Short mmCIF file of C-alpha atoms in Angstrom, two decimals:
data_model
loop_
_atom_site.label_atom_id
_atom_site.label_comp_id
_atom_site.label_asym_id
_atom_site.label_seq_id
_atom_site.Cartn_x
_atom_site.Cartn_y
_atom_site.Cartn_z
CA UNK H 168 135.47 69.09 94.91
CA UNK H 169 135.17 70.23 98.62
CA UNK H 170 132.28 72.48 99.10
CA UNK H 171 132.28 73.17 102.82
CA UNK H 172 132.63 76.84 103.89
CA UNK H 173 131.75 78.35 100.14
CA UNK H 174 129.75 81.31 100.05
CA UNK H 175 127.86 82.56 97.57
CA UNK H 176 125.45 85.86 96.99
CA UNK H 177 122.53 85.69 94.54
CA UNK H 178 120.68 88.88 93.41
CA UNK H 179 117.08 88.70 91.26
CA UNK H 180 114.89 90.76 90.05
CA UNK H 181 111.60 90.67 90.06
CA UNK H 182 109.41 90.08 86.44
CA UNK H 183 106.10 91.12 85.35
CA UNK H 184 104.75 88.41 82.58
CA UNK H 185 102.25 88.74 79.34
CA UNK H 186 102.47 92.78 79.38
CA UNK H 187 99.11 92.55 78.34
CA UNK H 188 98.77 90.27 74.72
CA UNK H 189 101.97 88.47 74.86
CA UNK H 190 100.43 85.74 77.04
CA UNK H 191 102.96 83.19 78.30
CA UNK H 192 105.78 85.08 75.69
CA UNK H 193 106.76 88.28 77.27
CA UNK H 194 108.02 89.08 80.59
CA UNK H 195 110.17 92.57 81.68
CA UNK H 196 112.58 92.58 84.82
CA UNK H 197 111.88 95.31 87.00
CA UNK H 198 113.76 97.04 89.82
CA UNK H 199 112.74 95.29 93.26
CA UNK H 200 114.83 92.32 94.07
CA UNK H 201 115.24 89.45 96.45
CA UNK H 202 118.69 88.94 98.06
CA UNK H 203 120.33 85.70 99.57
CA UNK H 204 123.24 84.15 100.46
CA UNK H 205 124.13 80.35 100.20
CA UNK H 206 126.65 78.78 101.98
CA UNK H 207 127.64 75.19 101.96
CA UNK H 208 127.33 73.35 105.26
CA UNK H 209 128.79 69.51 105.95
CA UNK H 210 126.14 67.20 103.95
CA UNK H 211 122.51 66.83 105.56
CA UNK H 212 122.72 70.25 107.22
CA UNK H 213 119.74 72.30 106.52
CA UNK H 214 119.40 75.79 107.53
CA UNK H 215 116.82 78.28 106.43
CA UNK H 216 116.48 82.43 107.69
CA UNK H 217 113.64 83.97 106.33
CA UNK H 218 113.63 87.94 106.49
CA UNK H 219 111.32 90.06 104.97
CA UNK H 220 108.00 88.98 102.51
CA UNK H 221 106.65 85.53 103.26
CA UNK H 222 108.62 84.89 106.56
CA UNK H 223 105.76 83.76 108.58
CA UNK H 224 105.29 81.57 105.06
CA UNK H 225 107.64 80.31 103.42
CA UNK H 226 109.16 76.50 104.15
CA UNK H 227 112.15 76.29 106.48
CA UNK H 228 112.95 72.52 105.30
CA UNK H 229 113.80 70.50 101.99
CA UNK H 230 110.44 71.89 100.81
CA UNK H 231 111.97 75.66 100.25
CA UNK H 232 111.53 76.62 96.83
CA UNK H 233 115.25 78.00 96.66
CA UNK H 234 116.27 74.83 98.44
CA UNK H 235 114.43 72.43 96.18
CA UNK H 236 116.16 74.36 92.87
CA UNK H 237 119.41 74.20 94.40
CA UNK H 238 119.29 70.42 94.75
CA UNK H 239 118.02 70.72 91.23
CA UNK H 240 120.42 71.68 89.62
CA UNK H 241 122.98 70.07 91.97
CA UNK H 242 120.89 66.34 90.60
CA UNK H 243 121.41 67.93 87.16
CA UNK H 244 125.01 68.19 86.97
CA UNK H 245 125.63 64.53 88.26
CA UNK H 246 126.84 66.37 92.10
CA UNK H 247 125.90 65.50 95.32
CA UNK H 248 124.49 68.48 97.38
CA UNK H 249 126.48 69.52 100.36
CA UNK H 250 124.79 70.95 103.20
CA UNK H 251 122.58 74.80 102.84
CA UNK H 252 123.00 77.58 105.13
CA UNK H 253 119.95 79.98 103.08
CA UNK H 254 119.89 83.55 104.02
CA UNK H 255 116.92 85.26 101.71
CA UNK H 256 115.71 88.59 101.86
CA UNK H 257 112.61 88.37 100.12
CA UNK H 258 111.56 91.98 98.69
CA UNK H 259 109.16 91.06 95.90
CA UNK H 260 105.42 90.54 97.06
CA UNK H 261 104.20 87.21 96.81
CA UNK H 262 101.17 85.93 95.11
CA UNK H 263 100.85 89.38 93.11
CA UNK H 264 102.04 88.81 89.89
CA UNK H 265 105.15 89.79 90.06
CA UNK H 266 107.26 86.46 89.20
CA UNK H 267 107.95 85.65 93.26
CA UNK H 268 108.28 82.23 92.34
CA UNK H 269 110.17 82.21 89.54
CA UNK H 270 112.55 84.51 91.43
CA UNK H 271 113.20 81.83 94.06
CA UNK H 272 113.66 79.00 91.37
CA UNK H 273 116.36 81.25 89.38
CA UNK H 274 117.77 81.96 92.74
CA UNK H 275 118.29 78.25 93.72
CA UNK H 276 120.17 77.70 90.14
CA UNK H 277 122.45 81.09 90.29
CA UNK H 278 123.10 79.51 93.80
CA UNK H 279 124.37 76.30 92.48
CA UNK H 280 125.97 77.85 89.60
CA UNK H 281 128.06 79.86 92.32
CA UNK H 282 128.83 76.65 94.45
CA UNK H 283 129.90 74.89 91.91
CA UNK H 284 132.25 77.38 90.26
CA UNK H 285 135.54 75.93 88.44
CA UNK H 286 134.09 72.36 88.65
CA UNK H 287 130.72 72.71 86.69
CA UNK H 288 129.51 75.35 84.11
CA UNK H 289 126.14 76.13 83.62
CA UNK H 290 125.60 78.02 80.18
CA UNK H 291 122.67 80.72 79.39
CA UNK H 292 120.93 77.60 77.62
CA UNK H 293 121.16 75.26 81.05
CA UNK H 294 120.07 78.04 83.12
CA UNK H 295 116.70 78.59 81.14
CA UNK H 296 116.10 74.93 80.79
CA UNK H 297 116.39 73.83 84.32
CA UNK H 298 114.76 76.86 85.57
CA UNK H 299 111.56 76.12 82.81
CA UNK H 300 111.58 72.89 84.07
CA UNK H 301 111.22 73.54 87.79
CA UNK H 302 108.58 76.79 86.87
CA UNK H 303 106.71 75.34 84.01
CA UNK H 304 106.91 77.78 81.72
CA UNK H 305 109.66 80.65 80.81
CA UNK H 306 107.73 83.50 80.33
CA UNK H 307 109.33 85.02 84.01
CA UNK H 308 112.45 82.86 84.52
CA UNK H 309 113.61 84.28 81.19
CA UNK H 310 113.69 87.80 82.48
CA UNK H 311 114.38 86.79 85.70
CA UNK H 312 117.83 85.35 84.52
CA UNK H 313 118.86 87.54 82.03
CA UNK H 314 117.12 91.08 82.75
CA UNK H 315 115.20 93.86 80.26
CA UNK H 316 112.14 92.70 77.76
CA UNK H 317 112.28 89.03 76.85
CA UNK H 318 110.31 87.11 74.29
CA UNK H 319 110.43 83.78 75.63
CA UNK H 320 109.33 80.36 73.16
CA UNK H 321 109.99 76.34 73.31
CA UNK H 322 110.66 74.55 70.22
CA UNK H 323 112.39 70.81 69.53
CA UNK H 324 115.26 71.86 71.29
CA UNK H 325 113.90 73.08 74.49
CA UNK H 326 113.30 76.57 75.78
CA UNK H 327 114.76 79.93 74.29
CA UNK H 328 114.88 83.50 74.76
CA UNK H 329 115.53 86.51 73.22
CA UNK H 330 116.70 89.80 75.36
CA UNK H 331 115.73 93.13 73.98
CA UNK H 332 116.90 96.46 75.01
CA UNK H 333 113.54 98.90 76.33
CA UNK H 334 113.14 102.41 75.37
CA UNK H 335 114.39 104.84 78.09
CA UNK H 336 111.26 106.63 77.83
CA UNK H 337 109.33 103.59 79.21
CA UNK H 338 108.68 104.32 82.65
CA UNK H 339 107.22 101.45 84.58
CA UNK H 340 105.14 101.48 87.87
CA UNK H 341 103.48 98.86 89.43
CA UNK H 342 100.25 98.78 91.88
CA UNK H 343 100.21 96.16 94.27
CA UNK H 344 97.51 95.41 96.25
CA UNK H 345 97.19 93.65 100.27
CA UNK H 346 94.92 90.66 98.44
CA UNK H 347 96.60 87.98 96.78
CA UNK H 348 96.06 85.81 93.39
CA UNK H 349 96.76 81.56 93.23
CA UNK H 350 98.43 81.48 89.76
CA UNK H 351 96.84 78.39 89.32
CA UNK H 352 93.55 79.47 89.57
CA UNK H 353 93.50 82.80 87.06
CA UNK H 354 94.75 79.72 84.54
CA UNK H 355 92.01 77.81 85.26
CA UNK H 356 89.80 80.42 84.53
CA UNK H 357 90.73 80.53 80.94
CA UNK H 358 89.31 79.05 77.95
CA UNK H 359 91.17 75.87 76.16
CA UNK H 360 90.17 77.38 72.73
CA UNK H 361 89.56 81.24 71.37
CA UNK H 362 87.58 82.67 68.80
CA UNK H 363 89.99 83.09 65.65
CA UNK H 364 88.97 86.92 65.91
CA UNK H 365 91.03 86.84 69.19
CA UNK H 366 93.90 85.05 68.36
CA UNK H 367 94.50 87.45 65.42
CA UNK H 368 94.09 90.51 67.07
CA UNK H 369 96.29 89.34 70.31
CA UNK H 370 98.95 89.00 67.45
CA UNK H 371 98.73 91.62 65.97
CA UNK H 372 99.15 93.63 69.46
CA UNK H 373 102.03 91.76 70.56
CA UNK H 374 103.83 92.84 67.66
CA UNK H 375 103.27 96.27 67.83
CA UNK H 376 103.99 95.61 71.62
CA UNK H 377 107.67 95.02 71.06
CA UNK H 378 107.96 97.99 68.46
CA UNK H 379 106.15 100.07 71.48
CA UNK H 380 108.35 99.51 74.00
CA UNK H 381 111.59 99.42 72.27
CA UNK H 382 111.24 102.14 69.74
CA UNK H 383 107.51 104.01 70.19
CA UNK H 384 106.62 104.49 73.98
CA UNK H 385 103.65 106.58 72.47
CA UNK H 386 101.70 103.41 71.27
CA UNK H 387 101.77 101.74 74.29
CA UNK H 388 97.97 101.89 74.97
CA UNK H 389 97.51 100.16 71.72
CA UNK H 390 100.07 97.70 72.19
CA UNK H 391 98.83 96.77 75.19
CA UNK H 392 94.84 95.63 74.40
CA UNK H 393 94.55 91.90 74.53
CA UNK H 394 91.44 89.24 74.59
CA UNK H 395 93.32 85.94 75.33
CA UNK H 396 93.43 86.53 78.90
CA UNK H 397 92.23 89.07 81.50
CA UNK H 398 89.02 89.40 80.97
CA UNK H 399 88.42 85.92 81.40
CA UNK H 400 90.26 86.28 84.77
CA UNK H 401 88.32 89.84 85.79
CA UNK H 402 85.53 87.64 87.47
CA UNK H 403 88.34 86.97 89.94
CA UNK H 404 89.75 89.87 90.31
CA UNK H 405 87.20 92.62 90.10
CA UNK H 406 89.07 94.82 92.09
CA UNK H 407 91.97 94.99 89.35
CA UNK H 408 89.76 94.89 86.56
CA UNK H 409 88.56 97.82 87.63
CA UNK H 410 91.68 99.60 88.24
CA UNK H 411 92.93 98.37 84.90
CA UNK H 412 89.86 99.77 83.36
CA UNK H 413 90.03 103.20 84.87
CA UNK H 414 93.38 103.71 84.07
CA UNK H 415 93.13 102.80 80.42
CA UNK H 416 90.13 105.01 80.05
CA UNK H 417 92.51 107.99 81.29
CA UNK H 418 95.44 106.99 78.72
CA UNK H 419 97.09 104.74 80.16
CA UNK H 420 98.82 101.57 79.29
CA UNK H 421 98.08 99.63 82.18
CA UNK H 422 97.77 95.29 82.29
CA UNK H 423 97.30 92.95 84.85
CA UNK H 424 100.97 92.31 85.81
CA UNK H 425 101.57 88.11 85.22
CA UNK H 426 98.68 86.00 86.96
CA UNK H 427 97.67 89.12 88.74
CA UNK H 428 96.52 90.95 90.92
CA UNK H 429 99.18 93.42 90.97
CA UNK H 430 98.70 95.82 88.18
CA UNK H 431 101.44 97.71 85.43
CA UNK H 432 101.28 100.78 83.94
CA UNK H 433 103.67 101.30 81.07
CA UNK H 434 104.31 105.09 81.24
CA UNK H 435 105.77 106.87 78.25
CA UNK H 436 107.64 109.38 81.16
CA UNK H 437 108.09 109.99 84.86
CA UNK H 438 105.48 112.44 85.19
CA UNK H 439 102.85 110.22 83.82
CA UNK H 440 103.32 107.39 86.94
CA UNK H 441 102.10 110.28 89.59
CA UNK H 442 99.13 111.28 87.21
CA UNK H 443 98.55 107.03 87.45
CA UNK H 444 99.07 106.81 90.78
CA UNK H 445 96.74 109.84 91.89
CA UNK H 446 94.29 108.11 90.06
CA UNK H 447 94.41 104.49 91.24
CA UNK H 448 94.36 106.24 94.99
CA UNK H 449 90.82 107.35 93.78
CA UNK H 450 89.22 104.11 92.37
CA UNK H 451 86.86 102.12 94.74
CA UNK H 452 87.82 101.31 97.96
CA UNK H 453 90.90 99.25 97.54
CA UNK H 454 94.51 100.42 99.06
CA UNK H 455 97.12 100.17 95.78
CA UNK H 456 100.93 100.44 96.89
CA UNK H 457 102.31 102.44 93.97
CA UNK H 458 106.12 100.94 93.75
CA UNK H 459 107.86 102.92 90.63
CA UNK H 460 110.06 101.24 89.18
CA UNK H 461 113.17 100.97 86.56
CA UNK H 462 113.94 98.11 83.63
CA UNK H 463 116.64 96.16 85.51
CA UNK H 464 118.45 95.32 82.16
CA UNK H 465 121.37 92.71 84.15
CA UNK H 466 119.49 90.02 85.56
CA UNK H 467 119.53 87.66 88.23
CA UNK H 468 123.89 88.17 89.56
CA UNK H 469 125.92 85.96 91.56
CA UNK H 470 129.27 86.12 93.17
CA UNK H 471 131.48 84.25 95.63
CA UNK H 472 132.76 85.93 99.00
CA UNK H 473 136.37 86.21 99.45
CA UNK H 474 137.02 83.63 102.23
CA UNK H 475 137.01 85.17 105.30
CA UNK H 476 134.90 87.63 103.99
CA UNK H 477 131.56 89.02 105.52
#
């Protein structure tokens, strides 16, 4: 199948994981998306534009992130990967907790999806396995892919997810920070084992988590206590620990959004995000960007340009 010339455009979202107890389970999709387009260049021709977060950063070669899942998933299929013109327009912050790389792996895949339109088909299930495989774990490529709340689990047969539909009452915003946070590192930071106490009550909260967000916004700061994780990573993050803290003395249901630092209120309205915001302008000495936010219940999209198209 000739691939020269075809054009694709991939849209993601970006995702926010654990929500607080569902450690490595739950991840939302949120409103603030990187852009790129994809087309197919004679074989061995690399080109990679950059616009936007992590241009002075991010790989220009083979090494790209969106690159290397492309020629995943081309190696997956049994194809051999034409040439990449990559356009990105990265809007989600990088190295804040707010699934940046799991963006750019599900962007690489919807990319090759769109390529290889009406030769290959890649199903939900493909999708979410190839994209687990390249992140390491599904807890933002689920979300990422398919939009809204997902839980997100691996059994015999390989990854799965299941998407649920969010209150509209649930009013996300998200603090962001200038400092950034090595994924790797807030794992490390972690215990291999828990006290039993812990594991129970994380359970416990990540069940009345899902009942919170998609039927009872007003138990949200309940829901959203957990032990497995963040305060074993506050030594390394002091600054959102604190903010965290200070908003969940006032009321609110605020985490530490993925690996951190970014952190994410769950509001139970509109209003409440400027009462959160005022506050997190008033805590310590560090500068929050306050992005509010929507649920973005589609998903990473792709679609093919029209030839001639621009």
């Amino acid at each position: 199948m000739a691939l020269e010339g075809r054009r694709v455009a991939v849209r993601v979202p970006a995702t926010s994981a654990n929500l607080g107890p569902g450690f490595d389970t739950l991840g939302l999709a949120l409103s603030v998306y990187d852009e790129l387009t994809v087309t197919a260049l004679a074989e061995g021709e690399l080109e990679v534009l950059v616009s936007g977060e992590g241009a002075g950063d991010v790989p220009r070669d083979a090494s790209n992130l969106v690159v290397r899942s492309i020629a995943y998933a081309f190696e997956a299929m049994g194809r051999r990967m034409p040439g990449i013109r990559l356009e990105a327009r990265n809007v989600i912050p990088h190295g804040r907790g707010l699934g940046s790389s799991g963006a750019a792996v599900v962007s690489g895949l919807l990319a090759a999806k769109g390529l290889l339109e009406g030769d290959v088909e890649f199903g939900a299930e493909t999708l979410l396995r190839l994209a687990t495989e390249l992140e390491g774990h599904p807890d933002n490529v689920a979300p990422a892919l398919f939009g809204g709340l997902t839980i997100a689990w691996v059994d015999e047969h390989g990854p799965q997810h299941k998407k649920l539909l969010v209150h509209r009452g649930v009013s996300p915003v998200v603090f962001v920070p200038e400092f950034t946070m090595s994924t790797s590192v807030a794992r490390s930071l972690q215990p291999l084992q828990v006290p039993r106490e812990d594991a129970v009550f994380n359970v416990s909260r990540s069940a009345l988590l899902i009942a919170a967000l998609m039927q009872s916004p007003e138990l949200l700061l309940a829901a959203t206590e957990d032990k497995l994780h963040q305060n074993y990573r506050a030594q390394a993050m002091p600054e959102t620990d604190r903010l965290v803290r200070a908003l969940r003395e006032q009321g609110f249901a605020a985490v530490v959004s993925g690996a951190g630092p970014s952190v994410l209120v769950l509001a139970d309205g509109p209003g409440r995000r400027l009462e959160a915001a005022a506050l997190a302008e008033a805590v310590g000495d560090t500068l929050w960007e306050a992005l509010m936010l929507a649920v973005d219940f589609k998903g990473g999209t792709v679609r093919e340009y029209a030839e001639g198209s621009t």
